mmCIF file of C-alpha atoms in Angstrom:
data_model
loop_
_atom_site.group_PDB
_atom_site.id
_atom_site.type_symbol
_atom_site.label_atom_id
_atom_site.label_comp_id
_atom_site.label_asym_id
_atom_site.label_seq_id
_atom_site.Cartn_x
_atom_site.Cartn_y
_atom_site.Cartn_z
ATOM 1 C CA MET A 1 162.805 -20.801 125.321
ATOM 2 C CA ASN A 2 159.005 -20.937 125.174
ATOM 3 C CA THR A 3 157.395 -23.674 127.249
ATOM 4 C CA ILE A 4 154.976 -25.804 125.229
ATOM 5 C CA ARG A 5 152.100 -27.263 127.220
ATOM 6 C CA SER A 6 149.129 -26.982 124.872
ATOM 7 C CA VAL A 7 148.860 -27.247 121.098
ATOM 8 C CA CYS A 8 145.981 -25.677 119.190
ATOM 9 C CA VAL A 9 144.896 -27.525 116.048
ATOM 10 C CA TYR A 10 142.826 -25.878 113.314
ATOM 11 C CA CYS A 11 141.238 -28.232 110.770
ATOM 12 C CA GLY A 12 138.107 -29.105 108.855
ATOM 13 C CA SER A 13 134.879 -30.254 110.446
ATOM 14 C CA SER A 14 134.445 -32.377 107.309
ATOM 15 C CA PRO A 15 136.577 -35.416 106.469
ATOM 16 C CA GLY A 16 137.594 -34.227 103.016
ATOM 17 C CA ARG A 17 137.818 -36.491 99.990
ATOM 18 C CA ASP A 18 141.106 -38.179 100.859
ATOM 19 C CA GLN A 19 141.249 -40.691 103.707
ATOM 20 C CA THR A 20 144.792 -39.494 104.359
ATOM 21 C CA TYR A 21 143.394 -36.312 105.933
ATOM 22 C CA LEU A 22 141.534 -38.242 108.633
ATOM 23 C CA GLU A 23 144.567 -40.443 109.208
ATOM 24 C CA ALA A 24 146.711 -37.335 109.634
ATOM 25 C CA GLY A 25 144.282 -36.079 112.275
ATOM 26 C CA HIS A 26 144.509 -39.333 114.229
ATOM 27 C CA LEU A 27 148.310 -39.412 114.002
ATOM 28 C CA LEU A 28 148.691 -35.802 115.092
ATOM 29 C CA GLY A 29 146.319 -36.269 118.025
ATOM 30 C CA ARG A 30 148.154 -39.374 119.163
ATOM 31 C CA SER A 31 151.556 -37.692 118.955
ATOM 32 C CA ILE A 32 150.284 -34.721 120.989
ATOM 33 C CA ALA A 33 149.090 -37.116 123.692
ATOM 34 C CA LYS A 34 152.297 -39.167 123.652
ATOM 35 C CA ALA A 35 154.303 -35.991 124.182
ATOM 36 C CA GLY A 36 152.250 -35.186 127.297
ATOM 37 C CA LEU A 37 150.730 -32.089 125.704
ATOM 38 C CA ARG A 38 147.129 -30.910 125.796
ATOM 39 C CA LEU A 39 145.084 -30.588 122.622
ATOM 40 C CA VAL A 40 143.112 -27.369 122.242
ATOM 41 C CA TYR A 41 140.739 -27.387 119.292
ATOM 42 C CA GLY A 42 137.394 -26.163 118.023
ATOM 43 C CA GLY A 43 135.288 -28.736 119.848
ATOM 44 C CA GLY A 44 133.833 -30.455 116.809
ATOM 45 C CA THR A 45 133.472 -34.218 116.935
ATOM 46 C CA LYS A 46 133.050 -34.775 113.202
ATOM 47 C CA GLY A 47 135.461 -34.779 110.278
ATOM 48 C CA ILE A 48 139.146 -34.095 110.813
ATOM 49 C CA MET A 49 138.353 -32.239 114.037
ATOM 50 C CA GLY A 50 136.838 -35.394 115.446
ATOM 51 C CA ALA A 51 139.805 -37.448 114.264
ATOM 52 C CA VAL A 52 142.306 -35.242 116.094
ATOM 53 C CA ALA A 53 140.316 -35.382 119.316
ATOM 54 C CA GLU A 54 139.809 -39.139 118.996
ATOM 55 C CA GLY A 55 143.489 -39.729 118.359
ATOM 56 C CA THR A 56 144.421 -37.715 121.436
ATOM 57 C CA LEU A 57 141.863 -39.338 123.730
ATOM 58 C CA ARG A 58 142.662 -42.882 122.627
ATOM 59 C CA ALA A 59 146.327 -42.274 123.446
ATOM 60 C CA GLY A 60 145.424 -41.071 126.942
ATOM 61 C CA GLY A 61 145.813 -37.373 126.238
ATOM 62 C CA THR A 62 143.896 -34.341 127.475
ATOM 63 C CA VAL A 63 141.513 -32.465 125.206
ATOM 64 C CA MET A 64 139.960 -29.022 125.566
ATOM 65 C CA GLY A 65 137.209 -28.255 123.077
ATOM 66 C CA ILE A 66 136.101 -24.662 122.489
ATOM 67 C CA ILE A 67 132.955 -24.259 120.443
ATOM 68 C CA PRO A 68 130.316 -21.552 119.888
ATOM 69 C CA ARG A 69 126.842 -22.403 121.093
ATOM 70 C CA PHE A 70 125.329 -22.184 117.602
ATOM 71 C CA LEU A 71 127.690 -24.887 116.270
ATOM 72 C CA LEU A 72 126.984 -27.454 118.986
ATOM 73 C CA THR A 73 124.547 -29.455 116.882
ATOM 74 C CA LYS A 74 126.278 -28.791 113.549
ATOM 75 C CA GLU A 75 129.852 -29.819 114.305
ATOM 76 C CA ALA A 76 129.411 -32.143 117.283
ATOM 77 C CA THR A 77 127.239 -34.739 118.981
ATOM 78 C CA GLU A 78 126.348 -34.558 122.658
ATOM 79 C CA LYS A 79 127.632 -38.062 123.368
ATOM 80 C CA ALA A 80 131.023 -37.343 121.783
ATOM 81 C CA LEU A 81 131.377 -34.033 123.593
ATOM 82 C CA GLU A 82 130.985 -35.816 126.928
ATOM 83 C CA ARG A 83 134.304 -37.582 126.298
ATOM 84 C CA LEU A 84 136.290 -34.337 126.211
ATOM 85 C CA ASN A 85 138.236 -33.458 129.357
ATOM 86 C CA GLU A 86 137.066 -29.871 129.172
ATOM 87 C CA LEU A 87 134.422 -28.172 127.042
ATOM 88 C CA VAL A 88 134.137 -24.410 126.726
ATOM 89 C CA ILE A 89 131.003 -23.036 125.064
ATOM 90 C CA THR A 90 131.327 -19.489 123.770
ATOM 91 C CA ASP A 91 128.706 -17.021 122.597
ATOM 92 C CA ASN A 92 130.328 -16.404 119.211
ATOM 93 C CA MET A 93 133.282 -17.135 116.925
ATOM 94 C CA HIS A 94 135.328 -14.186 118.156
ATOM 95 C CA GLU A 95 135.254 -15.454 121.731
ATOM 96 C CA ARG A 96 136.119 -18.940 120.529
ATOM 97 C CA LYS A 97 139.215 -17.795 118.622
ATOM 98 C CA HIS A 98 140.409 -15.552 121.437
ATOM 99 C CA ARG A 99 140.052 -18.327 124.013
ATOM 100 C CA MET A 100 141.871 -20.783 121.747
ATOM 101 C CA PHE A 101 144.735 -18.320 121.418
ATOM 102 C CA GLU A 102 144.947 -17.741 125.175
ATOM 103 C CA GLU A 103 144.939 -21.466 125.979
ATOM 104 C CA SER A 104 147.600 -22.465 123.438
ATOM 105 C CA ASP A 105 151.387 -22.321 123.133
ATOM 106 C CA ALA A 106 151.567 -23.368 119.467
ATOM 107 C CA PHE A 107 149.234 -23.487 116.466
ATOM 108 C CA VAL A 108 148.864 -26.187 113.835
ATOM 109 C CA ALA A 109 146.834 -26.188 110.620
ATOM 110 C CA LEU A 110 145.700 -29.495 109.160
ATOM 111 C CA PRO A 111 143.663 -29.549 105.929
ATOM 112 C CA GLY A 112 140.424 -27.621 106.166
ATOM 113 C CA GLY A 113 138.258 -25.010 104.518
ATOM 114 C CA ILE A 114 137.804 -21.252 104.664
ATOM 115 C CA GLY A 115 137.430 -21.256 108.451
ATOM 116 C CA THR A 116 140.724 -23.080 108.904
ATOM 117 C CA VAL A 117 142.485 -20.649 106.572
ATOM 118 C CA GLU A 118 140.988 -17.668 108.392
ATOM 119 C CA GLU A 119 142.107 -18.973 111.784
ATOM 120 C CA ILE A 120 145.717 -19.745 110.886
ATOM 121 C CA VAL A 121 146.106 -16.515 108.885
ATOM 122 C CA GLU A 122 144.890 -14.514 111.868
ATOM 123 C CA ILE A 123 147.526 -16.188 114.049
ATOM 124 C CA MET A 124 150.182 -15.352 111.451
ATOM 125 C CA THR A 125 148.937 -11.769 111.304
ATOM 126 C CA TRP A 126 149.222 -11.392 115.071
ATOM 127 C CA ALA A 127 152.765 -12.781 114.901
ATOM 128 C CA GLN A 128 153.652 -10.301 112.175
ATOM 129 C CA LEU A 129 152.327 -7.485 114.362
ATOM 130 C CA GLY A 130 154.450 -8.696 117.276
ATOM 131 C CA HIS A 131 151.570 -9.885 119.479
ATOM 132 C CA HIS A 132 153.115 -13.331 120.027
ATOM 133 C CA ARG A 133 156.054 -15.592 119.172
ATOM 134 C CA LYS A 134 154.281 -18.920 119.403
ATOM 135 C CA PRO A 135 155.209 -21.565 116.790
ATOM 136 C CA THR A 136 152.874 -21.895 113.811
ATOM 137 C CA VAL A 137 152.819 -25.038 111.672
ATOM 138 C CA PHE A 138 151.228 -26.067 108.378
ATOM 139 C CA VAL A 139 150.828 -29.844 108.096
ATOM 140 C CA ASN A 140 151.181 -30.166 104.340
ATOM 141 C CA VAL A 141 149.446 -33.516 103.878
ATOM 142 C CA ASN A 142 149.728 -34.603 100.235
ATOM 143 C CA GLY A 143 150.663 -31.040 99.297
ATOM 144 C CA PHE A 144 147.309 -29.697 100.508
ATOM 145 C CA TRP A 145 148.774 -26.351 101.568
ATOM 146 C CA ASN A 146 150.958 -25.810 98.473
ATOM 147 C CA PRO A 147 148.633 -23.167 96.947
ATOM 148 C CA MET A 148 148.487 -21.310 100.269
ATOM 149 C CA LEU A 149 152.252 -21.391 100.702
ATOM 150 C CA ALA A 150 152.744 -20.245 97.122
ATOM 151 C CA LEU A 151 150.398 -17.320 97.772
ATOM 152 C CA ILE A 152 152.380 -16.306 100.856
ATOM 153 C CA ASP A 153 155.604 -16.443 98.837
ATOM 154 C CA HIS A 154 153.944 -14.376 96.105
ATOM 155 C CA MET A 155 152.782 -11.711 98.579
ATOM 156 C CA ALA A 156 156.281 -11.479 100.027
ATOM 157 C CA ALA A 157 157.869 -11.263 96.563
ATOM 158 C CA GLU A 158 155.472 -8.474 95.616
ATOM 159 C CA GLY A 159 156.407 -6.474 98.697
ATOM 160 C CA PHE A 160 153.310 -6.968 100.830
ATOM 161 C CA ILE A 161 154.891 -8.888 103.699
ATOM 162 C CA HIS A 162 157.522 -6.584 105.130
ATOM 163 C CA THR A 163 158.136 -8.401 108.381
ATOM 164 C CA ALA A 164 158.184 -12.022 107.200
ATOM 165 C CA HIS A 165 160.886 -12.778 109.768
ATOM 166 C CA LYS A 166 158.239 -12.392 112.481
ATOM 167 C CA VAL A 167 155.876 -14.887 110.890
ATOM 168 C CA LYS A 168 158.111 -17.887 110.049
ATOM 169 C CA PRO A 169 155.496 -20.625 109.739
ATOM 170 C CA LEU A 170 156.882 -24.143 109.710
ATOM 171 C CA VAL A 171 155.880 -26.594 107.005
ATOM 172 C CA VAL A 172 155.826 -30.275 107.994
ATOM 173 C CA THR A 173 154.646 -33.096 105.762
ATOM 174 C CA ASP A 174 154.486 -35.864 108.395
ATOM 175 C CA PRO A 175 151.847 -35.338 111.132
ATOM 176 C CA GLN A 176 153.992 -37.360 113.522
ATOM 177 C CA ALA A 177 156.843 -34.855 113.089
ATOM 178 C CA VAL A 178 154.777 -31.831 114.134
ATOM 179 C CA VAL A 179 155.498 -32.017 117.860
ATOM 180 C CA ALA A 180 159.253 -32.285 117.229
ATOM 181 C CA ALA A 181 159.051 -29.242 114.937
ATOM 182 C CA ILE A 182 157.177 -27.250 117.573
ATOM 183 C CA MET A 183 159.647 -28.154 120.299
ATOM 184 C CA ALA A 184 162.565 -27.234 118.060
ATOM 185 C CA ALA A 185 161.010 -23.873 117.191
ATOM 186 C CA ALA A 186 160.244 -23.125 120.841
ATOM 187 C CA GLY A 187 163.874 -23.603 121.832
ATOM 188 C CA ALA A 188 166.866 -21.498 120.886
ATOM 189 C CA ASP A 189 164.731 -18.687 119.488
ATOM 190 C CA GLY A 190 163.082 -20.880 116.921
ATOM 191 C CA ALA A 191 166.220 -22.562 115.584
ATOM 192 C CA PRO A 192 165.668 -26.298 115.063
ATOM 193 C CA THR A 193 168.163 -28.736 116.448
ATOM 194 C CA GLU A 194 170.352 -30.608 113.974
ATOM 195 C CA GLY A 195 168.379 -33.835 114.242
ATOM 196 C CA GLU A 196 165.027 -32.110 113.668
ATOM 197 C CA ALA A 197 165.993 -29.776 110.850
ATOM 198 C CA SER A 198 165.260 -32.401 108.195
ATOM 199 C CA VAL A 199 161.527 -32.460 108.970
ATOM 200 C CA ILE A 200 161.151 -28.705 108.962
ATOM 201 C CA ASP A 201 160.938 -26.455 105.950
ATOM 202 C CA LYS A 202 161.112 -22.887 107.177
ATOM 203 C CA MET A 203 159.598 -20.205 105.001
#
């Protein structure tokens, strides 16, 4: 059983066009805090990133932000950054992603753009290569990730994902069910318990 202490959340630094995305960020952050887990995220204080951090902090949780120096003024405000429990400033994106991986026991993707896709796909790639067995979750708010999940299915069907059993991302529609899904995946070699299986759609 893998011990879950910190959850990494990848998401957009913009709010998106649907208010539900921001609400999902708040709900996920709050549930991470309520479970006594630490949030590890990209350090931004705007958009969905800001919502996740705000939700965690308001619920009394601990937040570690990891952000490259060149994004400090683009994705965050100095006043908001002061509220984080820990802030790590890296020299570049590569250092940021590596530090996020090292600090986290599970990875979650909320709606976001190209950067969010790149981050979660890299985590899935490392899992496929056997570099880790940490749970990976797509929070499929309003079907946001359906095209991505369809693409993954298509790649597997066409014979380009030969070790899909090592990837096994979880798909959860309710942000408040993410922590339960992670805990289920971390125990018993990734097999969800009977009560949690209904909120998890394994690929």
